[in-house]
mmCIF file of C-alpha atoms in Angstrom:
data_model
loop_
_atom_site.group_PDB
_atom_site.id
_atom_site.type_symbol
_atom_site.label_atom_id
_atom_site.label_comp_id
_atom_site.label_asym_id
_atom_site.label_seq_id
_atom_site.Cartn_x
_atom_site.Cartn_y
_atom_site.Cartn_z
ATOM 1 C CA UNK A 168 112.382 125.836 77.132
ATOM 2 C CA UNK A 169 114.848 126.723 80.139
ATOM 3 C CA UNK A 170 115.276 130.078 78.474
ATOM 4 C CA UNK A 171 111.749 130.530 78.089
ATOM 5 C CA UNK A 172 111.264 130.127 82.086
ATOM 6 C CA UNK A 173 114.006 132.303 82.838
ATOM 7 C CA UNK A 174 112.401 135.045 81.140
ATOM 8 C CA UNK A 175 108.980 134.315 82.206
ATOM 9 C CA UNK A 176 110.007 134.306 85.834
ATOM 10 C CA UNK A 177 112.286 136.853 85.597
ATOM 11 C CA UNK A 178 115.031 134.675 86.893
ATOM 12 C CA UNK A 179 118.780 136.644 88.251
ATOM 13 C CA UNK A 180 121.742 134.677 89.234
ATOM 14 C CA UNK A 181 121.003 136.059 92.773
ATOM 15 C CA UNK A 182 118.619 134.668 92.984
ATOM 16 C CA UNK A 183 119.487 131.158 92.578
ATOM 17 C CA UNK A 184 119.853 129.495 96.138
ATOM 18 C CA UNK A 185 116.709 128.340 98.014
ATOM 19 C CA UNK A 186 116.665 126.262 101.362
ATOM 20 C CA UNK A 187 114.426 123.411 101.756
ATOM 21 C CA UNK A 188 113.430 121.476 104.556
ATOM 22 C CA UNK A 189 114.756 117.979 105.358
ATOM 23 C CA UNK A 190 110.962 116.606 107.068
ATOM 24 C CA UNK A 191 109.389 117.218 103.501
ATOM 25 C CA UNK A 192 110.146 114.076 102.262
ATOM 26 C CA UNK A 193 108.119 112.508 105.021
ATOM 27 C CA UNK A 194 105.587 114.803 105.390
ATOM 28 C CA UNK A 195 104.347 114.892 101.849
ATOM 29 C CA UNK A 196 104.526 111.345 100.691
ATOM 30 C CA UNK A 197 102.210 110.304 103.933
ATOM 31 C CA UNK A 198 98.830 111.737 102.710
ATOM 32 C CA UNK A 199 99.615 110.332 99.237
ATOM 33 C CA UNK A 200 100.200 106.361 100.691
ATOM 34 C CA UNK A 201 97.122 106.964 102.904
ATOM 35 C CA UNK A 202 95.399 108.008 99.438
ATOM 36 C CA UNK A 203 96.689 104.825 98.111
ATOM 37 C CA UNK A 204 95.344 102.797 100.615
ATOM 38 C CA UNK A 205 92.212 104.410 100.937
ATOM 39 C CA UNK A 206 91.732 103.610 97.272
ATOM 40 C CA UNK A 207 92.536 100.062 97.420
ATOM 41 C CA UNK A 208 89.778 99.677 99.598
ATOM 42 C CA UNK A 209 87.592 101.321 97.607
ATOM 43 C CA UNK A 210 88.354 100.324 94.254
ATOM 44 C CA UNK A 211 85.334 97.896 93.376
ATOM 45 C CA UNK A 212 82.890 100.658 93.813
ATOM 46 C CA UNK A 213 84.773 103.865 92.244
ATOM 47 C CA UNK A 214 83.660 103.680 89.056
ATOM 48 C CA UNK A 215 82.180 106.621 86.891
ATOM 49 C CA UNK A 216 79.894 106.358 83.999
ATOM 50 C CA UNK A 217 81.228 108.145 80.664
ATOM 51 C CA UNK A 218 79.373 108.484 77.490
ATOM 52 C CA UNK A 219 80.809 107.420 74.039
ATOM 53 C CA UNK A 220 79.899 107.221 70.993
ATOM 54 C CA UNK A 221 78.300 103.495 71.441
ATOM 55 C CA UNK A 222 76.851 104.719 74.271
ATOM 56 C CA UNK A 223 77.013 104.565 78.459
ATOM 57 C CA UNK A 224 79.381 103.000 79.793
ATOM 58 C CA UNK A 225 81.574 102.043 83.007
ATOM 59 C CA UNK A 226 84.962 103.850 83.545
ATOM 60 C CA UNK A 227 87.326 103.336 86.526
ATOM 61 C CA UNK A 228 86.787 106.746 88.309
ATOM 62 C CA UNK A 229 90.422 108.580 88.315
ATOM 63 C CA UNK A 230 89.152 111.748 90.241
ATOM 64 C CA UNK A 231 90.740 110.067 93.374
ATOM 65 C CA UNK A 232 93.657 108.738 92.144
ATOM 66 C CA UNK A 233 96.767 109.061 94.389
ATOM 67 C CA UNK A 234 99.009 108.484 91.435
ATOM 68 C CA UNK A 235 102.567 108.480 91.925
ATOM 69 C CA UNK A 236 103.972 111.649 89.979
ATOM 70 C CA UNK A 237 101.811 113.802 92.155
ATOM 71 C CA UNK A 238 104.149 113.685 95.235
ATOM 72 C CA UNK A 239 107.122 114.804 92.956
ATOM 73 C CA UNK A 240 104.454 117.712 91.905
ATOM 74 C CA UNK A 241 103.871 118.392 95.495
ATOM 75 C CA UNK A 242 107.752 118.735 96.340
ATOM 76 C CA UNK A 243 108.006 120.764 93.092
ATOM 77 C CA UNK A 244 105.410 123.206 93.880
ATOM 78 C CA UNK A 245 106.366 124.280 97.294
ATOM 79 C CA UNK A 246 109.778 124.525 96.076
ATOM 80 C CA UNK A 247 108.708 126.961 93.096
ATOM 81 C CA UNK A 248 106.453 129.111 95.561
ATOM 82 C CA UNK A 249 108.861 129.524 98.093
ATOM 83 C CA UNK A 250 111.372 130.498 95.426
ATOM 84 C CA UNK A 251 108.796 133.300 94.224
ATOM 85 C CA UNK A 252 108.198 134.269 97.955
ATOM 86 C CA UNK A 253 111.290 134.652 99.072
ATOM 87 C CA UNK A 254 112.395 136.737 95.711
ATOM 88 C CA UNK A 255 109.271 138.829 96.145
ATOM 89 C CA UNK A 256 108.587 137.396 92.841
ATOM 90 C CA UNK A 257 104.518 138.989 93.122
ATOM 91 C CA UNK A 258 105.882 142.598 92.886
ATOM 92 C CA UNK A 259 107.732 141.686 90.026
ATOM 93 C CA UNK A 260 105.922 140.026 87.108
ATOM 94 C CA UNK A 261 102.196 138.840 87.023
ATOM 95 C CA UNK A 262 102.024 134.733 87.638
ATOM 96 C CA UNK A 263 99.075 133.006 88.087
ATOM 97 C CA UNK A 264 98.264 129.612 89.129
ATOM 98 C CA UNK A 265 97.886 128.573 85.434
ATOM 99 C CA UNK A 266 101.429 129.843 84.853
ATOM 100 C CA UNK A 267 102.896 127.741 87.860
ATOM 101 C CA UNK A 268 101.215 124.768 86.577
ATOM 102 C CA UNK A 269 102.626 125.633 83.041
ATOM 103 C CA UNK A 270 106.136 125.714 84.878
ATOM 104 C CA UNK A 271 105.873 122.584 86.264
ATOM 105 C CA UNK A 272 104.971 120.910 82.818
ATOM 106 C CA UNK A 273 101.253 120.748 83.302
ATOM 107 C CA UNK A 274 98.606 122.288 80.964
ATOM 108 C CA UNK A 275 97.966 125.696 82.352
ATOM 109 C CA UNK A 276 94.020 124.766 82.895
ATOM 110 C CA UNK A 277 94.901 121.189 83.495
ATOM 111 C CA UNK A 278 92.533 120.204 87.322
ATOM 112 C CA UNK A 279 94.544 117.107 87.950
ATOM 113 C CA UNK A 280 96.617 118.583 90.399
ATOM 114 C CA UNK A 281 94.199 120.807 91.719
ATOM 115 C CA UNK A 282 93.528 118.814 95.176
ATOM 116 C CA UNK A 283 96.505 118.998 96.289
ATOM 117 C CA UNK A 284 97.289 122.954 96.136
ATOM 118 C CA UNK A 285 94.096 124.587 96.044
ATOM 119 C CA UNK A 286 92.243 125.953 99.625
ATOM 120 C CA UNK A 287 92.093 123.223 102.011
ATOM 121 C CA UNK A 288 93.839 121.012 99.782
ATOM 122 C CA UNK A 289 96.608 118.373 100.959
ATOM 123 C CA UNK A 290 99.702 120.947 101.129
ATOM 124 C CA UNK A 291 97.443 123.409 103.438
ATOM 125 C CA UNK A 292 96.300 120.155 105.379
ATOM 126 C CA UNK A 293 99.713 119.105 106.429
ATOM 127 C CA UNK A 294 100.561 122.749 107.451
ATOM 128 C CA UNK A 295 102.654 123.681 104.401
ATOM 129 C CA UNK A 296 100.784 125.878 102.921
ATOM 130 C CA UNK A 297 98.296 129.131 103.623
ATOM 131 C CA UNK A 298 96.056 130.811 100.950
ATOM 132 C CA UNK A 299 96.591 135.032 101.204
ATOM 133 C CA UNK A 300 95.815 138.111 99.431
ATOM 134 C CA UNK A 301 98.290 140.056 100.680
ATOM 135 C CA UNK A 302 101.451 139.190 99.002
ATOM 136 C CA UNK A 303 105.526 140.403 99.130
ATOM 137 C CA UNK A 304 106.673 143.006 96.557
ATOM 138 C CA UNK A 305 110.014 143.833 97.476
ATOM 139 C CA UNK A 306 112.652 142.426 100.425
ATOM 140 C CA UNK A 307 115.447 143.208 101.955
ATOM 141 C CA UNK A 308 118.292 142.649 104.510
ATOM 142 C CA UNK A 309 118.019 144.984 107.491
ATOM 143 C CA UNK A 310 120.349 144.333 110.348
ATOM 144 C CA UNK A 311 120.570 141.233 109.090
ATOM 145 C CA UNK A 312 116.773 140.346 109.167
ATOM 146 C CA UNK A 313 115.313 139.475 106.251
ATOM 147 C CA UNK A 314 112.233 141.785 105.935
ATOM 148 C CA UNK A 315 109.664 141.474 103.151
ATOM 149 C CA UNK A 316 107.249 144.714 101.785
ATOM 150 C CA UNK A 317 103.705 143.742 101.499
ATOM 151 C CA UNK A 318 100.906 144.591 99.421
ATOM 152 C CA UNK A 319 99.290 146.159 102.114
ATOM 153 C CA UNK A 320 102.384 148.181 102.941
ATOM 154 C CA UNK A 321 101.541 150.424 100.071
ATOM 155 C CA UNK A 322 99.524 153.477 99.473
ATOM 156 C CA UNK A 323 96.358 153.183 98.087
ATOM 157 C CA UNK A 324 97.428 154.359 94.617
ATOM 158 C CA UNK A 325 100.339 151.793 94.213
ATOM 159 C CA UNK A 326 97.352 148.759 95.931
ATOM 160 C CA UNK A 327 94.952 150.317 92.808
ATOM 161 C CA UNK A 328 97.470 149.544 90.257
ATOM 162 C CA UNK A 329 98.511 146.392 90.964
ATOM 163 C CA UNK A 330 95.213 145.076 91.622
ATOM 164 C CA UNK A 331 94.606 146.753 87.602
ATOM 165 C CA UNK A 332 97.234 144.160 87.321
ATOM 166 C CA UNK A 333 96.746 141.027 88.860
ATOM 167 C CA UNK A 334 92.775 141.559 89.276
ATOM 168 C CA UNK A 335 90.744 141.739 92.519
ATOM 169 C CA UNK A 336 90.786 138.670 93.540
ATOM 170 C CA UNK A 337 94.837 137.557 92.786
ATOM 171 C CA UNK A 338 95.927 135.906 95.948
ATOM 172 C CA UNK A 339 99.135 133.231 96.772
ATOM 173 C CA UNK A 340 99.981 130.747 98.498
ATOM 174 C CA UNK A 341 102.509 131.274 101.613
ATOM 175 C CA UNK A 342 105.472 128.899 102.174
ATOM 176 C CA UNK A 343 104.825 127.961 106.027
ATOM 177 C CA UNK A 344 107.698 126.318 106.302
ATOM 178 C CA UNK A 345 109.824 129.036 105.676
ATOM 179 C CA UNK A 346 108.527 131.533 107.584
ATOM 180 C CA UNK A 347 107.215 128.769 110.951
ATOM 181 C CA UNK A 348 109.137 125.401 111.343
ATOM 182 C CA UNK A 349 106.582 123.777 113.441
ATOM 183 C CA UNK A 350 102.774 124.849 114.535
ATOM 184 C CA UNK A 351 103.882 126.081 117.778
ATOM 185 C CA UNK A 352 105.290 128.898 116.352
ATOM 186 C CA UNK A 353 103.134 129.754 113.775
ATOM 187 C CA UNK A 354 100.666 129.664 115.910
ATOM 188 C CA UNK A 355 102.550 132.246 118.431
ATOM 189 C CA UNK A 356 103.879 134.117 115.407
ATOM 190 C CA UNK A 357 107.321 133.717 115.710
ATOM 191 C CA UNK A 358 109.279 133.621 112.787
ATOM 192 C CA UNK A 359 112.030 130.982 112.958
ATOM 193 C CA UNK A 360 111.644 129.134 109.363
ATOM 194 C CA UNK A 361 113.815 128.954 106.651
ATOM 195 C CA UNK A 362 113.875 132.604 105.608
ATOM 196 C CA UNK A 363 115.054 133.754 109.439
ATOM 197 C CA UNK A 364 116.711 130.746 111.079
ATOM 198 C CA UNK A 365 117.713 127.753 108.562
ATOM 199 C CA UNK A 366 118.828 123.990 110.163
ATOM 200 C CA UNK A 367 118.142 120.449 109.246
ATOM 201 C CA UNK A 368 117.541 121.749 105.187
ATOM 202 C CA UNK A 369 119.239 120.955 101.710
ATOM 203 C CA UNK A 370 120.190 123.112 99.071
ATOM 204 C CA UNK A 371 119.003 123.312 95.537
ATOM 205 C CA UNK A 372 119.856 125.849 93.085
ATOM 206 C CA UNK A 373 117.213 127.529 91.133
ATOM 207 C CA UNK A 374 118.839 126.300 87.923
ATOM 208 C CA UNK A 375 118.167 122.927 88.815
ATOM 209 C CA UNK A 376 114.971 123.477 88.861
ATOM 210 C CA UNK A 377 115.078 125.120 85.772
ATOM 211 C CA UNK A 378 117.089 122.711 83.754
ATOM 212 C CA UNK A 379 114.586 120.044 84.834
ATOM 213 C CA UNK A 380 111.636 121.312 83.928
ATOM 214 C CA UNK A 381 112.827 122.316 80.705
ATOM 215 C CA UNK A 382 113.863 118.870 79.948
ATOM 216 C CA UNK A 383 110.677 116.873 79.221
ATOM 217 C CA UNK A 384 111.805 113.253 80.406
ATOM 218 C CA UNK A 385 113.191 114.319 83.685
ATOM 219 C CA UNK A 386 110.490 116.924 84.993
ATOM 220 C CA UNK A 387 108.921 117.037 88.506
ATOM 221 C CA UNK A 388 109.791 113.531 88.819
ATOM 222 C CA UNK A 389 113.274 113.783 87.876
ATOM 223 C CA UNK A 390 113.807 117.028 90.213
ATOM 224 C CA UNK A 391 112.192 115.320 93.280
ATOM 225 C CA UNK A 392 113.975 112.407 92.652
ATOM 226 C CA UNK A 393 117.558 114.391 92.066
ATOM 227 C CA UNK A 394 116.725 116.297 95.585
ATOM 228 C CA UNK A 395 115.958 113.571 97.276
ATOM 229 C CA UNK A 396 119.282 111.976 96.277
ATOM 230 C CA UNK A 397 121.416 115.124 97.190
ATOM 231 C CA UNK A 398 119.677 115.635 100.138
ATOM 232 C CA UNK A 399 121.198 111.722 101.266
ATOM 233 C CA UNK A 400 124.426 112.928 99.306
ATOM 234 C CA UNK A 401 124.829 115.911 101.559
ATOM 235 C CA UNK A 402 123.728 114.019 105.051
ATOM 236 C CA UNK A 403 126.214 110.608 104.014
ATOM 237 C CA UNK A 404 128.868 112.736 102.100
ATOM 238 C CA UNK A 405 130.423 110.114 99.506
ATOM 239 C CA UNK A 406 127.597 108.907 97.851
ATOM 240 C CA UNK A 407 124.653 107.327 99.117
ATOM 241 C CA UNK A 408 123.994 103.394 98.927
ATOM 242 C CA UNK A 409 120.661 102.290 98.417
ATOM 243 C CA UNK A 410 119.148 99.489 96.313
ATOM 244 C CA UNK A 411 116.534 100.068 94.077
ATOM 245 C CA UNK A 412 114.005 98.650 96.057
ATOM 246 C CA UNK A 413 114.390 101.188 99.371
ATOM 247 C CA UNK A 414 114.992 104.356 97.359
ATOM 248 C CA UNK A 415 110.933 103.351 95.832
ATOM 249 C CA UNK A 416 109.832 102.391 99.255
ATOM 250 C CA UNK A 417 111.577 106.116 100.864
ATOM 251 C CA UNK A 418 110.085 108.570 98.384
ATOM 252 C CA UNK A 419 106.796 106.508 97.371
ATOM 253 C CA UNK A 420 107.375 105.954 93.808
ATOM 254 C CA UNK A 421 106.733 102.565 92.169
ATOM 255 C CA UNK A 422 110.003 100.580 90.935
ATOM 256 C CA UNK A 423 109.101 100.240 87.191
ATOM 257 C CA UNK A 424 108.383 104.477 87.243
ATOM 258 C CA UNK A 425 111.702 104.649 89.462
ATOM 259 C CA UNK A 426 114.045 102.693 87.525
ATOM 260 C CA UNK A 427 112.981 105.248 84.213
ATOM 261 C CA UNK A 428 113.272 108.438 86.575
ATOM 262 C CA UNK A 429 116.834 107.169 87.660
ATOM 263 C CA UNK A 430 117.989 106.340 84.110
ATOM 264 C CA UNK A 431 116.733 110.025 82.726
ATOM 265 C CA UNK A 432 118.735 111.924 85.962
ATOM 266 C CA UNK A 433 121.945 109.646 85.075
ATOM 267 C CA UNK A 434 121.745 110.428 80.787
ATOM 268 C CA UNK A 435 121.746 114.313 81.766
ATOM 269 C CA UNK A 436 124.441 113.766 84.039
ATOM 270 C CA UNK A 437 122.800 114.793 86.927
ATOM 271 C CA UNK A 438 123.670 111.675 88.944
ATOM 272 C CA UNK A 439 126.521 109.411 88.418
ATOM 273 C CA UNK A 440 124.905 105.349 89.663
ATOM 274 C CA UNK A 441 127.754 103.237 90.640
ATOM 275 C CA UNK A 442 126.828 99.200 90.270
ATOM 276 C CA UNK A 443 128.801 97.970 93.030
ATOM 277 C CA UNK A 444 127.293 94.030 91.706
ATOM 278 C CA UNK A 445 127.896 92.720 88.317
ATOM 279 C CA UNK A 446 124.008 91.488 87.830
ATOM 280 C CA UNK A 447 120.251 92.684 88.998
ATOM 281 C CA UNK A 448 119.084 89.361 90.275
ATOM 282 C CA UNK A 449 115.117 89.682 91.330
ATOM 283 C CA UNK A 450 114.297 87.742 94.361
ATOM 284 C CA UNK A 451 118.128 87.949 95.724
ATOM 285 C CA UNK A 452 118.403 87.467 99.029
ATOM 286 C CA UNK A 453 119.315 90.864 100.956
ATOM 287 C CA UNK A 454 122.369 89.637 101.919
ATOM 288 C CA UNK A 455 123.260 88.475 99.114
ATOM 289 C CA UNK A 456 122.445 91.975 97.649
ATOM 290 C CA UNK A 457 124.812 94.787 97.210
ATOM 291 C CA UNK A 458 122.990 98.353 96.840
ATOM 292 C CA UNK A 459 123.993 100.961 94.250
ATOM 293 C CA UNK A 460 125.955 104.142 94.901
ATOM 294 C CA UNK A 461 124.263 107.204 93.826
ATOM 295 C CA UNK A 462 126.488 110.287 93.615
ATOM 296 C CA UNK A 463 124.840 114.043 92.715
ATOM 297 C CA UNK A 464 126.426 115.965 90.486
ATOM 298 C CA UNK A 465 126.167 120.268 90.621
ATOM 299 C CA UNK A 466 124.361 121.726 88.086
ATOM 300 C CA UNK A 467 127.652 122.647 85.991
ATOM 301 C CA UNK A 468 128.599 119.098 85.190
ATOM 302 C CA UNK A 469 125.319 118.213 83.922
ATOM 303 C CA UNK A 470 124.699 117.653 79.901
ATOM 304 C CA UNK A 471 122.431 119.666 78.080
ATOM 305 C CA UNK A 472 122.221 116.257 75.683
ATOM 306 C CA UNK A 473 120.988 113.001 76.591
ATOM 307 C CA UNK A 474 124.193 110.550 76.857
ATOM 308 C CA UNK A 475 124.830 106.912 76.712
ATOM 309 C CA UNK A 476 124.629 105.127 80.612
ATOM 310 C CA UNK A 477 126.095 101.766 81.128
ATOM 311 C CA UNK A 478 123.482 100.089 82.457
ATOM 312 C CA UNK A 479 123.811 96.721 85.325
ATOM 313 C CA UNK A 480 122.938 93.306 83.282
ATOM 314 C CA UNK A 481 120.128 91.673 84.981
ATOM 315 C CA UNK A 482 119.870 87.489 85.526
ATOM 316 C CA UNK A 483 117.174 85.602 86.532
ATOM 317 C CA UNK A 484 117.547 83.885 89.964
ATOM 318 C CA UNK A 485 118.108 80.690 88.716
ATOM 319 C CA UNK A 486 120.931 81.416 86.010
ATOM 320 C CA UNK A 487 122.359 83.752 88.836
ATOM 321 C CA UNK A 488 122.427 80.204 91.494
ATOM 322 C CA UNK A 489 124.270 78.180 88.521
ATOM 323 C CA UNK A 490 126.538 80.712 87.314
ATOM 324 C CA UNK A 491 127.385 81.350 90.893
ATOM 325 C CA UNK A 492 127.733 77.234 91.579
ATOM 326 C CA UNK A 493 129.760 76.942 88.954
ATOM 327 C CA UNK A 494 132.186 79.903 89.911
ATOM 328 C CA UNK A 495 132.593 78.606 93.293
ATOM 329 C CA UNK A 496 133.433 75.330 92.345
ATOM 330 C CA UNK A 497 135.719 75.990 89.152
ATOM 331 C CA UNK A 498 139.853 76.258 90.434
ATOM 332 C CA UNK A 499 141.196 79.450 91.125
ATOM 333 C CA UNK A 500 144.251 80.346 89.372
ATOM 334 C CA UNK A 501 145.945 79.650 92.989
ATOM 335 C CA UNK A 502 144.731 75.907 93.283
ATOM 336 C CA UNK A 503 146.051 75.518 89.104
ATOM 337 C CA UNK A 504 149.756 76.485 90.091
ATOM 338 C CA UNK A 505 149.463 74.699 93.361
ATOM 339 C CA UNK A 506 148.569 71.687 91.240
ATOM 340 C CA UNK A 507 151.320 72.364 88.427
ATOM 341 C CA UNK A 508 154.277 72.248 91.068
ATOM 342 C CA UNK A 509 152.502 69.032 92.922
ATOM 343 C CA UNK A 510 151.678 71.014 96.447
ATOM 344 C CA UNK A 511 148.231 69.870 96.527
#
């Protein structure tokens, strides 16, 4: 499967680093919880009627579902269109949106995902993205600005062919951020994103990307999740400490879908969990709670094979209070010799 997207995109080792921005994180997962809410509210009265074979009946509408996955598809997207942008990817090889949805391990005419990257959807809402017709072929380094070629560059012999090609009405979607950080300069033009001037951004190879979409239990979850992590990897350095229950709340993903995610990234190696507490206790107090150390490995130490994880034992709150009573009050080996040579 990896091998299969390398050749369908065309993929060089050249072409492997791609900057993203830090603020995604935030910026994408807000629409999504204000989806969430929206729908709790609404929930008695979205329901759809679908026919079966016994007849009409009531279905809980999904249409407006702000389900979890589809931040990690958000991330995942943007990532894999400013990969082809910046690559001039367009100029290269024919891709269409059912191809990028194929690449990010939905079914090419799958409409699930549709609201979030089609005209108007939530990526062009939050000022991400920008639907165009006139597309890079080529780039290059010239002084040392990056400068891309555009379809409407060419002659009108070279536009004729490749719309022969790609059909009339092919058109992309432009990576704002990398070309505007913030409105005030695309509105005035100026172009100070992550293609010209690059701060406050984290770094993930293209065969990251690769190696987790061709590996069915990790996917866009698994990638969002893993560049989430080294994104908190590269701001903390060692490792980054977190429980369980603040990495869901941070990147909007439920814990029982979380805790799967994180044990699919740790079998392929991609992150290395250190329990720094013998038990998962539910309902421990936060003090009493020590969060897990999270360390993100580069892409050549990952495993092309799923391997065994040692995985934290968890205790119920009460067996947790007894074992705990009956540790503290149990002699240490100290108080046993103290007693052996009369000194207590």
């Amino acid at each position: 499967m990896e091998e299969d997207l390398k050749t369908l995109l065309q993929y060089r080792e050249k072409e492997s680093k791609i900057f993203m921005p830090n603020e995604i994180f935030d910026d994408i997962k807000k629409p999504f919880i204000q989806m969430a809410a929206n729908k709790k509210i609404e929930q008695s009265n979205n329901f759809i009627k679908v026919e079966t074979v016994k007849g009409i009946r009531k279905k809980r509408g999904q249409n407006k579902d702000a389900i979890s996955k589809h931040i990690a598809f958000a991330y995942s997207y943007y990532y894999l269109i400013s990969w082809l942008y910046r690559n001039a990817k367009y100029g290269e090889i024919n891709i269409t949106i059912e191809d990028i949805k194929k690449v990010l391990t939905y079914a090419r005419k799958s409409q699930e995902v549709d609201y979030i990257i089609k005209k108007n959807g939530i990526l062009d809402e939050i000022g991400y993205t920008e639907t165009t017709n006139d597309y890079p072929i080529a780039w290059e380094f010239k002084d040392p600005e990056l400068e891309f070629t555009f379809f409407s560059d060419m002659d009108k012999d070279i536009q004729k062919m490749l719309i022969n090609q790609k059909g009339r009405n092919f058109k992309i979607k432009i990576p704002i951020k990398h070309l505007h950080r913030d409105s005030e300069s695309y509105e005035e033009g100026i172009l100070d994103g992550l293609f010209y001037e690059p701060h406050n951004f984290h770094v993930v190879p293209f065969e990251i990307f690769l190696f987790c979409m061709g590996k069915k239990e990790v996917g866009v979850r698994g990638f969002y999740l893993y560049c989430y992590l080294k994104r908190m990897n590269e701001y903390y350095g060692e490792g980054y400490d977190v429980s369980i229950e603040k990495l869901s709340k941070d990147i909007a993903i439920p814990i029982s879908t979380l805790e799967k995610d994180v044990e699919a990234i740790r079998c392929y190696r991609m992150v290395n969990c250190i329990h720094n507490q013998e038990y998962f206790v539910p309902g421990l107090e936060d003090g009493e709670r020590k969060a897990n150390t999270y360390i993100t490995n580069e892409y050549f130490a990952f495993s092309d094979i799923k391997l065994p994880i040692k995985k934290i034992q968890r205790m119920n709150l009460n067996d947790y209070r007894i074992m705990k009573q009956a540790t503290e009050e149990a002699p240490n080996v100290q108080q046993i010799d103290d007693m052996m040579w009369g000194l207590s």
